[in-house]
Tab-separated table of C-alpha atoms and ligand atoms in Angstrom:
chain	number	residue	atom	x	y	z
A	1	MET	CA	42.529	54.358	84.106
A	2	ASP	CA	45.062	54.178	81.592
A	3	GLN	CA	46.778	50.663	80.548
A	4	VAL	CA	49.756	50.546	83.136
A	5	SER	CA	52.889	50.317	81.165
A	6	ILE	CA	56.008	48.725	82.529
A	7	GLY	CA	59.362	48.636	81.185
A	8	GLY	CA	59.838	46.934	77.900
A	9	GLY	CA	56.087	47.849	76.985
A	10	GLN	CA	54.742	45.165	79.255
A	11	THR	CA	51.336	45.775	80.998
A	12	LEU	CA	50.109	44.457	84.180
A	13	THR	CA	47.457	42.497	82.297
A	14	ARG	CA	50.115	40.032	80.801
A	15	VAL	CA	52.375	37.886	82.946
A	16	PRO	CA	54.896	35.806	80.815
A	17	PHE	CA	54.730	32.144	81.874
A	18	SER	CA	58.693	32.436	81.992
A	19	ASP	CA	58.318	34.390	85.089
A	20	TYR	CA	57.089	31.500	87.057
A	21	GLN	CA	59.530	28.899	85.268
A	22	ASP	CA	62.991	30.816	84.921
A	23	PRO	CA	65.344	28.970	87.639
A	24	ALA	CA	67.716	31.951	87.284
A	25	LEU	CA	64.919	34.184	88.741
A	26	LEU	CA	65.250	32.136	92.175
A	27	ASP	CA	68.619	33.769	93.109
A	28	GLN	CA	67.420	37.147	91.681
A	29	GLU	CA	64.310	37.044	93.684
A	30	GLN	CA	66.352	36.205	96.871
A	31	ARG	CA	68.852	39.083	96.614
A	32	LEU	CA	66.687	41.812	95.230
A	33	LEU	CA	63.283	41.022	96.700
A	34	PHE	CA	63.176	39.261	99.990
A	35	GLU	CA	66.290	40.753	101.200
A	36	GLY	CA	65.068	44.021	99.331
A	37	PRO	CA	62.735	46.670	100.360
A	38	VAL	CA	59.812	44.457	101.848
A	39	TRP	CA	58.629	43.351	105.083
A	40	ASN	CA	58.919	39.596	105.537
A	41	TYR	CA	56.836	37.938	108.347
A	42	LEU	CA	59.131	36.149	110.939
A	43	CYS	CA	56.692	34.782	113.455
A	44	LEU	CA	54.508	35.761	116.491
A	45	GLU	CA	55.403	37.716	119.444
A	46	THR	CA	53.932	35.233	121.465
A	47	ASP	CA	56.211	32.471	119.974
A	48	ILE	CA	58.942	34.040	121.934
A	49	PRO	CA	57.477	35.442	125.158
A	50	ASN	CA	60.385	35.028	127.277
A	51	ALA	CA	64.198	35.838	127.223
A	52	GLY	CA	65.990	33.042	125.461
A	53	ASP	CA	62.887	31.961	123.540
A	54	TRP	CA	63.706	31.328	119.747
A	55	ARG	CA	62.161	30.149	116.598
A	56	THR	CA	63.455	29.478	113.112
A	57	THR	CA	61.708	30.989	110.100
A	58	PHE	CA	62.752	32.302	106.636
A	59	ILE	CA	63.176	35.224	104.549
A	60	GLY	CA	62.749	33.838	101.166
A	61	ARG	CA	65.065	30.904	101.313
A	62	MET	CA	67.296	32.195	103.844
A	63	PRO	CA	66.988	30.486	107.039
A	64	VAL	CA	66.627	32.907	110.027
A	65	VAL	CA	66.463	32.668	113.823
A	66	VAL	CA	64.207	35.111	115.973
A	67	VAL	CA	64.941	35.373	119.683
A	68	ARG	CA	63.678	37.108	122.647
A	69	THR	CA	66.620	39.117	124.138
A	70	GLU	CA	67.774	39.523	127.752
A	71	ALA	CA	66.302	43.218	127.438
A	72	GLY	CA	63.323	41.882	126.363
A	73	GLY	CA	63.681	43.242	122.733
A	74	ILE	CA	63.388	40.938	119.470
A	75	ALA	CA	66.606	40.028	117.579
A	76	ALA	CA	66.863	38.235	114.272
A	77	PHE	CA	69.916	36.847	112.531
A	78	GLU	CA	70.801	34.541	109.403
A	79	ASN	CA	70.683	30.765	110.627
A	80	ARG	CA	74.267	30.213	109.127
A	81	CYS	CA	77.160	29.710	111.053
A	82	LEU	CA	80.083	32.291	110.401
A	83	HIS	CA	82.749	29.285	110.232
A	84	ARG	CA	81.738	26.921	107.636
A	85	GLY	CA	78.163	27.852	107.057
A	86	SER	CA	76.139	25.032	109.080
A	87	LEU	CA	72.754	25.995	110.264
A	88	ILE	CA	73.054	27.282	114.028
A	89	CYS	CA	69.813	26.291	115.167
A	90	LEU	CA	68.488	23.109	113.997
A	91	ASP	CA	64.859	22.689	115.412
A	92	ASN	CA	61.847	24.711	114.812
A	93	ALA	CA	61.801	26.477	118.349
A	94	GLY	CA	63.331	26.488	121.675
A	95	HIS	CA	65.080	27.994	124.689
A	96	ALA	CA	68.512	29.024	124.936
A	97	LYS	CA	71.178	31.075	127.288
A	98	ASP	CA	73.386	30.979	123.808
A	99	PHE	CA	73.689	29.148	120.609
A	100	THR	CA	76.573	26.722	119.796
A	101	CYS	CA	76.952	25.357	116.405
A	102	VAL	CA	77.031	21.632	116.038
A	103	TYR	CA	79.793	21.404	113.864
A	104	HIS	CA	82.940	22.869	115.747
A	105	ALA	CA	81.196	24.696	118.458
A	106	TRP	CA	81.625	28.392	117.698
A	107	ARG	CA	79.353	30.171	120.139
A	108	TYR	CA	76.734	32.848	119.550
A	109	ASP	CA	75.099	35.316	121.871
A	110	LEU	CA	71.079	35.778	121.963
A	111	SER	CA	71.641	38.552	119.495
A	112	GLY	CA	73.562	36.311	116.984
A	113	ASN	CA	76.826	37.944	117.964
A	114	LEU	CA	79.984	35.469	117.750
A	115	LYS	CA	81.171	35.247	121.355
A	116	SER	CA	83.753	32.269	121.539
A	117	ILE	CA	85.652	29.795	119.236
A	118	ALA	CA	86.483	26.310	120.620
A	119	PHE	CA	90.249	25.654	120.629
A	120	SER	CA	90.765	29.278	119.298
A	121	ARG	CA	94.432	29.165	121.006
A	122	GLY	CA	94.968	25.637	119.882
A	123	VAL	CA	95.943	22.653	121.855
A	124	ASN	CA	99.095	22.365	123.693
A	125	GLY	CA	100.474	25.453	122.134
A	126	LYS	CA	99.959	24.241	118.732
A	127	GLY	CA	97.114	25.062	115.827
A	128	GLY	CA	94.421	27.424	116.792
A	129	MET	CA	93.278	30.622	115.085
A	130	PRO	CA	95.810	33.346	114.067
A	131	GLU	CA	96.574	36.300	116.540
A	132	SER	CA	95.054	38.544	114.034
A	133	PHE	CA	91.609	36.755	114.079
A	134	ASN	CA	88.996	39.027	115.834
A	135	PRO	CA	85.578	37.608	116.482
A	136	ASP	CA	84.190	41.183	116.466
A	137	ASP	CA	85.178	41.310	112.564
A	138	HIS	CA	82.584	38.730	111.850
A	139	ALA	CA	78.898	39.273	112.092
A	140	THR	CA	75.992	37.387	111.406
A	141	ARG	CA	73.282	39.215	108.903
A	142	LYS	CA	70.544	40.903	110.814
A	143	PRO	CA	67.227	42.114	109.431
A	144	ARG	CA	65.668	45.443	110.944
A	145	ILE	CA	62.567	44.329	112.976
A	146	GLU	CA	59.110	45.706	113.604
A	147	THR	CA	56.206	44.455	115.085
A	148	ILE	CA	52.467	44.999	114.175
A	149	ALA	CA	49.431	43.649	116.174
A	150	GLY	CA	51.597	41.055	117.607
A	151	LEU	CA	53.390	39.893	114.538
A	152	VAL	CA	57.083	40.278	113.815
A	153	PHE	CA	58.315	41.229	110.440
A	154	GLY	CA	61.947	41.594	109.173
A	155	THR	CA	63.798	43.759	106.413
A	156	PHE	CA	67.143	43.625	105.172
A	157	SER	CA	66.590	47.159	103.488
A	158	ASP	CA	67.045	50.580	104.850
A	159	ALA	CA	64.772	51.717	102.158
A	160	THR	CA	61.581	49.921	103.488
A	161	PRO	CA	59.287	52.263	105.056
A	162	ASP	CA	57.733	51.441	108.350
A	163	ILE	CA	55.421	48.525	108.426
A	164	GLU	CA	52.058	50.262	108.691
A	165	THR	CA	52.988	52.831	105.675
A	166	PHE	CA	54.185	49.581	103.580
A	167	ILE	CA	50.767	47.618	104.100
A	168	GLY	CA	48.615	50.843	104.072
A	169	PRO	CA	45.398	51.908	106.203
A	170	GLU	CA	42.954	49.311	104.705
A	171	VAL	CA	45.336	45.995	105.286
A	172	SER	CA	46.465	47.469	108.529
A	173	ALA	CA	42.851	47.988	109.649
A	174	ALA	CA	42.004	44.437	108.730
A	175	LEU	CA	45.233	43.021	110.625
A	176	HIS	CA	44.193	45.087	113.589
A	177	ARG	CA	40.527	43.670	113.475
A	178	ILE	CA	41.651	40.090	113.186
A	179	ALA	CA	44.516	40.692	115.951
A	180	SER	CA	41.996	42.506	117.989
A	181	ARG	CA	42.917	40.162	121.090
A	182	GLU	CA	45.981	38.234	122.010
A	183	LEU	CA	46.491	35.351	119.377
A	184	LYS	CA	47.252	32.117	120.577
A	185	VAL	CA	48.395	29.359	118.016
A	186	ILE	CA	46.289	26.330	118.047
A	187	GLY	CA	48.071	24.401	115.141
A	188	ARG	CA	50.654	24.549	112.838
A	189	PHE	CA	52.074	22.362	109.694
A	190	THR	CA	53.714	22.814	106.557
A	191	GLU	CA	52.042	21.928	103.267
A	192	VAL	CA	54.253	21.347	100.088
A	193	LEU	CA	52.905	23.248	97.017
A	194	PRO	CA	54.391	21.774	93.746
A	195	ASN	CA	54.417	25.153	91.909
A	196	ASN	CA	56.198	28.423	91.946
A	197	TRP	CA	55.797	30.575	94.920
A	198	LYS	CA	54.249	33.444	92.936
A	199	LEU	CA	51.463	31.400	91.612
A	200	TYR	CA	50.291	31.141	95.309
A	201	ALA	CA	51.048	34.740	95.751
A	202	GLU	CA	48.502	35.483	93.203
A	203	ASN	CA	45.887	32.783	94.499
A	204	VAL	CA	45.676	34.585	97.922
A	205	ARG	CA	45.044	37.862	96.020
A	206	ASP	CA	42.625	36.238	93.792
A	207	SER	CA	39.177	36.209	95.347
A	208	TYR	CA	37.574	35.991	91.848
A	209	HIS	CA	38.256	32.199	92.106
A	210	ALA	CA	37.192	31.692	95.408
A	211	SER	CA	33.267	30.902	94.798
A	212	LEU	CA	34.296	29.047	91.497
A	213	LEU	CA	37.123	26.805	92.222
A	214	HIS	CA	35.901	26.329	95.710
A	215	VAL	CA	32.414	24.935	94.930
A	216	PHE	CA	31.907	24.479	98.823
A	217	PHE	CA	31.933	28.383	99.334
A	218	ALA	CA	29.315	29.163	96.684
A	219	THR	CA	27.272	25.895	97.456
A	220	PHE	CA	27.116	26.726	101.110
A	221	ARG	CA	26.554	30.545	100.738
A	222	ILE	CA	30.035	31.368	102.513
A	223	ASN	CA	31.550	33.196	99.821
A	224	ARG	CA	29.655	34.301	96.818
A	225	LEU	CA	30.820	37.086	94.475
A	226	SER	CA	27.015	38.608	94.909
A	227	GLN	CA	27.627	38.891	98.450
A	228	GLY	CA	28.752	42.360	99.356
A	229	GLY	CA	32.421	43.234	99.657
A	230	GLY	CA	35.525	44.470	97.914
A	231	ILE	CA	39.227	44.418	97.534
A	232	ASP	CA	41.843	47.079	98.868
A	233	VAL	CA	44.968	47.238	97.433
A	234	SER	CA	47.924	49.440	99.264
A	235	ASP	CA	49.714	52.397	97.363
A	236	ASN	CA	52.763	50.074	96.572
A	237	GLY	CA	50.259	47.403	95.012
A	238	GLY	CA	52.024	44.731	96.827
A	239	CYS	CA	49.438	44.233	100.052
A	240	ALA	CA	45.666	43.731	99.587
A	241	VAL	CA	42.718	42.815	101.510
A	242	SER	CA	39.527	41.136	100.194
A	243	THR	CA	36.318	41.514	102.451
A	244	THR	CA	33.069	39.299	102.126
A	245	HIS	CA	29.813	40.659	103.730
A	246	ALA	CA	27.062	38.521	104.931
A	247	PRO	CA	24.313	37.645	102.331
A	248	THR	CA	21.397	40.169	102.515
A	249	GLN	CA	19.140	38.453	100.170
A	250	GLU	CA	17.365	35.115	100.637
A	251	THR	CA	17.434	34.284	96.953
A	252	ASP	CA	20.652	34.567	95.025
A	253	THR	CA	20.431	33.704	91.419
A	254	ALA	CA	23.937	34.886	90.622
A	255	TYR	CA	25.389	31.506	90.494
A	256	ASP	CA	22.414	29.818	88.374
A	257	GLY	CA	23.738	27.997	85.293
A	258	ILE	CA	27.360	28.027	86.494
A	259	ARG	CA	28.555	24.399	86.503
A	260	SER	CA	30.408	24.236	89.710
A	261	VAL	CA	27.164	25.112	91.949
A	262	ASP	CA	24.673	22.518	93.108
A	263	ASP	CA	22.012	24.001	95.085
A	264	GLY	CA	20.399	20.556	95.914
A	265	LEU	CA	23.416	19.767	98.257
A	266	HIS	CA	23.065	20.307	102.009
A	267	LEU	CA	25.183	19.571	104.880
A	268	SER	CA	24.133	16.338	106.986
A	269	ASP	CA	25.818	18.218	110.057
A	270	PRO	CA	25.203	22.031	109.274
A	271	SER	CA	26.882	22.932	112.913
A	272	MET	CA	30.096	23.124	111.080
A	273	LEU	CA	29.184	26.445	109.740
A	274	ASP	CA	27.557	27.732	113.039
A	275	ALA	CA	29.363	31.000	113.569
A	276	GLU	CA	29.701	33.437	116.379
A	277	ASN	CA	29.919	36.856	115.433
A	278	GLU	CA	32.865	38.142	117.360
A	279	HIS	CA	33.313	41.290	115.935
A	280	GLY	CA	29.616	42.363	115.712
A	281	ASP	CA	29.884	43.297	112.012
A	282	THR	CA	28.862	42.141	108.741
A	283	VAL	CA	32.124	40.664	107.648
A	284	ARG	CA	32.097	36.916	107.083
A	285	GLN	CA	35.406	36.613	105.421
A	286	GLN	CA	38.708	38.583	105.093
A	287	ILE	CA	41.966	37.599	103.388
A	288	LEU	CA	44.868	40.008	103.433
A	289	SER	CA	48.132	39.762	101.955
A	290	VAL	CA	51.570	41.498	102.718
A	291	PHE	CA	54.238	41.380	99.894
A	292	PRO	CA	55.910	39.286	99.486
A	293	GLY	CA	55.109	35.886	101.255
A	294	PHE	CA	52.435	36.397	103.803
A	295	ALA	CA	48.725	36.066	104.210
A	296	MET	CA	46.320	36.118	107.150
A	297	GLN	CA	42.832	35.154	106.834
A	298	ARG	CA	39.373	35.113	108.725
A	299	THR	CA	36.448	32.903	107.596
A	300	TYR	CA	33.753	32.967	110.243
A	301	ASN	CA	35.624	31.900	113.489
A	302	VAL	CA	38.559	30.374	111.263
A	303	MET	CA	41.648	32.241	111.699
A	304	ALA	CA	44.956	31.298	110.000
A	305	ILE	CA	48.434	32.790	109.134
A	306	ARG	CA	49.865	31.223	105.706
A	307	GLN	CA	53.729	31.990	105.003
A	308	PHE	CA	55.076	30.884	101.880
A	309	VAL	CA	58.506	30.006	101.315
A	310	PRO	CA	60.225	29.004	98.055
A	311	THR	CA	62.330	26.055	98.121
A	312	GLY	CA	62.858	25.826	94.314
A	313	VAL	CA	61.723	27.316	91.088
A	314	GLY	CA	58.606	24.802	91.219
A	315	ARG	CA	58.276	24.132	94.824
A	316	THR	CA	56.992	26.177	97.781
A	317	ASN	CA	56.482	25.344	101.561
A	318	LEU	CA	53.436	26.812	102.710
A	319	ASN	CA	53.609	27.205	106.633
A	320	TRP	CA	50.057	27.199	107.832
A	321	ILE	CA	49.596	28.578	111.554
A	322	TYR	CA	46.242	28.212	113.043
A	323	LEU	CA	45.160	30.738	115.356
A	324	GLY	CA	42.628	31.331	118.017
A	325	TYR	CA	42.559	33.977	120.660
A	326	ALA	CA	44.064	33.486	124.009
A	327	ASP	CA	40.932	34.177	126.083
A	328	ASP	CA	38.865	31.804	123.875
A	329	THR	CA	36.021	29.727	125.827
A	330	PRO	CA	36.567	26.085	125.452
A	331	ARG	CA	33.219	26.214	123.521
A	332	LEU	CA	34.585	28.880	121.050
A	333	ARG	CA	37.954	26.912	120.627
A	334	ARG	CA	36.121	23.683	119.804
A	335	ARG	CA	34.037	25.880	117.348
A	336	ARG	CA	37.269	27.200	115.457
A	337	LEU	CA	38.832	23.740	115.452
A	338	LYS	CA	35.659	22.131	113.530
A	339	GLN	CA	35.392	25.074	111.201
A	340	LEU	CA	39.281	24.709	110.486
A	341	ASN	CA	38.115	21.747	108.603
A	342	LEU	CA	37.708	24.485	105.712
A	343	ALA	CA	41.292	25.266	105.765
A	344	GLY	CA	44.784	23.314	105.097
A	345	PRO	CA	45.677	20.567	102.614
A	346	ALA	CA	42.555	18.527	102.973
A	347	GLY	CA	40.235	21.525	103.869
A	348	PHE	CA	36.556	21.699	102.408
A	349	VAL	CA	37.765	24.930	100.853
A	350	SER	CA	41.686	25.328	100.654
A	351	MET	CA	42.438	21.958	99.282
A	352	GLU	CA	41.881	23.096	95.854
A	353	ASP	CA	44.381	25.831	96.338
A	354	GLY	CA	46.990	23.049	96.817
A	355	CYS	CA	46.786	21.485	93.532
A	356	ILE	CA	45.444	24.552	91.318
A	357	GLY	CA	49.148	26.085	91.085
A	358	ASN	CA	50.457	22.711	89.731
A	359	PHE	CA	47.508	22.573	87.117
A	360	VAL	CA	49.041	26.050	85.843
A	361	GLU	CA	52.495	24.479	86.029
A	362	ARG	CA	51.482	21.749	84.135
A	363	GLY	CA	49.455	23.469	81.557
A	364	ALA	CA	51.832	26.370	80.910
A	365	VAL	CA	54.973	23.768	80.872
A	366	ALA	CA	55.653	24.405	77.188
A	367	ALA	CA	54.285	28.078	76.985
A	368	ARG	CA	57.486	29.998	77.691
A	369	ASN	CA	56.493	32.578	75.415
A	370	GLY	CA	52.965	32.467	76.376
A	371	VAL	CA	51.356	35.003	78.785
A	372	SER	CA	48.939	34.473	81.657
A	373	LEU	CA	45.681	37.159	81.492
A	374	LEU	CA	44.826	39.506	84.107
A	375	GLU	CA	42.073	41.662	82.704
A	376	MET	CA	39.242	41.060	85.158
A	377	GLY	CA	38.339	44.487	86.777
A	378	GLY	CA	40.030	46.345	84.290
A	379	ASN	CA	43.978	47.026	83.927
A	380	GLY	CA	44.684	49.014	86.951
A	381	VAL	CA	45.661	48.519	90.511
A	382	GLU	CA	43.170	50.588	92.567
A	383	SER	CA	40.727	49.441	95.113
A	384	GLN	CA	37.663	48.220	93.908
A	385	GLU	CA	34.282	47.720	95.459
A	386	THR	CA	33.746	44.318	93.932
A	387	ARG	CA	35.639	41.046	93.932
A	388	ALA	CA	35.069	39.982	90.648
A	389	THR	CA	38.388	41.615	89.863
A	390	GLU	CA	42.341	40.787	89.273
A	391	THR	CA	43.426	44.311	90.947
A	392	ALA	CA	45.426	42.777	93.718
A	393	ILE	CA	47.196	40.161	91.353
A	394	ARG	CA	48.141	43.037	89.152
A	395	GLY	CA	49.220	44.921	92.410
A	396	PHE	CA	51.494	42.115	93.269
A	397	TRP	CA	53.064	42.299	89.544
A	398	LYS	CA	53.371	45.882	89.703
A	399	MET	CA	55.666	45.516	92.890
A	400	TRP	CA	57.416	42.451	92.046
A	401	ARG	CA	58.510	44.218	88.484
A	402	ARG	CA	59.555	47.510	90.338
A	403	ILE	CA	61.773	45.784	92.657
A	404	MET	CA	63.122	43.372	90.184
A	405	GLY	CA	63.823	46.005	88.005
A	406	GLN	CA	61.688	44.127	84.958
B	1	FES	S1	80.462	25.395	111.013
B	1	FES	FE1	79.774	25.998	112.824
B	1	FES	S2	81.500	25.869	114.026
B	1	FES	FE2	82.204	24.992	112.229
B	2	FE2	FE1	41.734	29.651	96.904
């Protein structure tokens, strides 16, 4: 494939470090990208099963409320009071008949429509809002909603295609495989990443690093590049799924001589890696990503969603949602919880992802004119039957640059 050229002569194999560092990009990304032609993960449908159930979430840095309406539908609106801008909902989740802002008690219905204003006629005939003020002239910002496999996504752009088209057939198949039964949240927390959100967006698309940075993966043969698998990238470049199959060979010398792997190590409690084959296939790990800020993984019996939310140019909130199935047996639920020691900020595998973005930030702090290099697996963004490739990262940048006009 030809070198893919971007406006200004850039190629997808080079990313200027300024793209992670420029504070001005944070506002541009909010306006053009997160509020642009993309699907933002909002919550699980099961987070809001009954009318009046709500959860707060984010579209980029914008706080958002997602609500189950009286009619059984899903509504979402910017979590910003139309009066003077206070958060309308302060907690992570709850149940309500309507929403009243804490500051001056402006009241909203479950769909985020302004319904009433305290003291709008003033007190004792004095003060109050002018006659000309009409609540109907003031509307909260509402994203368009779509659901897929029990997940709720929102977009502010009419130009965003339906979610199935946006993520493409391969990512869709992986998503439906993981969400093949009703999902149940079995844990959630936020990990603060000391780095730009795009370094994490790259990391979840970078299966080439997994068995090298995460020594646990290669040592205990959970994920080696020599196992079968590959990466599928959506047509728009922004969404991808990496798949790892079970090892087929007893002896695997692919990692001999690579300093990060020590085959002399053994787990003193190997039961942590006792896996149940729930799907009857050879897939051991799948990590899928949806542009811009969503990833979902399945490693053995571990399932998790990761939503990454920029909070500053060099700071990101990583919202982890651990998942089981609603009909898990107690034994299987215990197994998932035990294997979840692989994930999270102190996970045997994921802990390194919590610091590697900051290693890049610190390494490249004085490199504004330098570039990050993405040549593994060529220079295109096509799907490949190998994970020794950076094709999905190049796909991320293809979409980022198209939307940002860079
Ligand atoms: S800021 Fe919400 S009522 Fe005043
Ligand atoms: Fe990783």
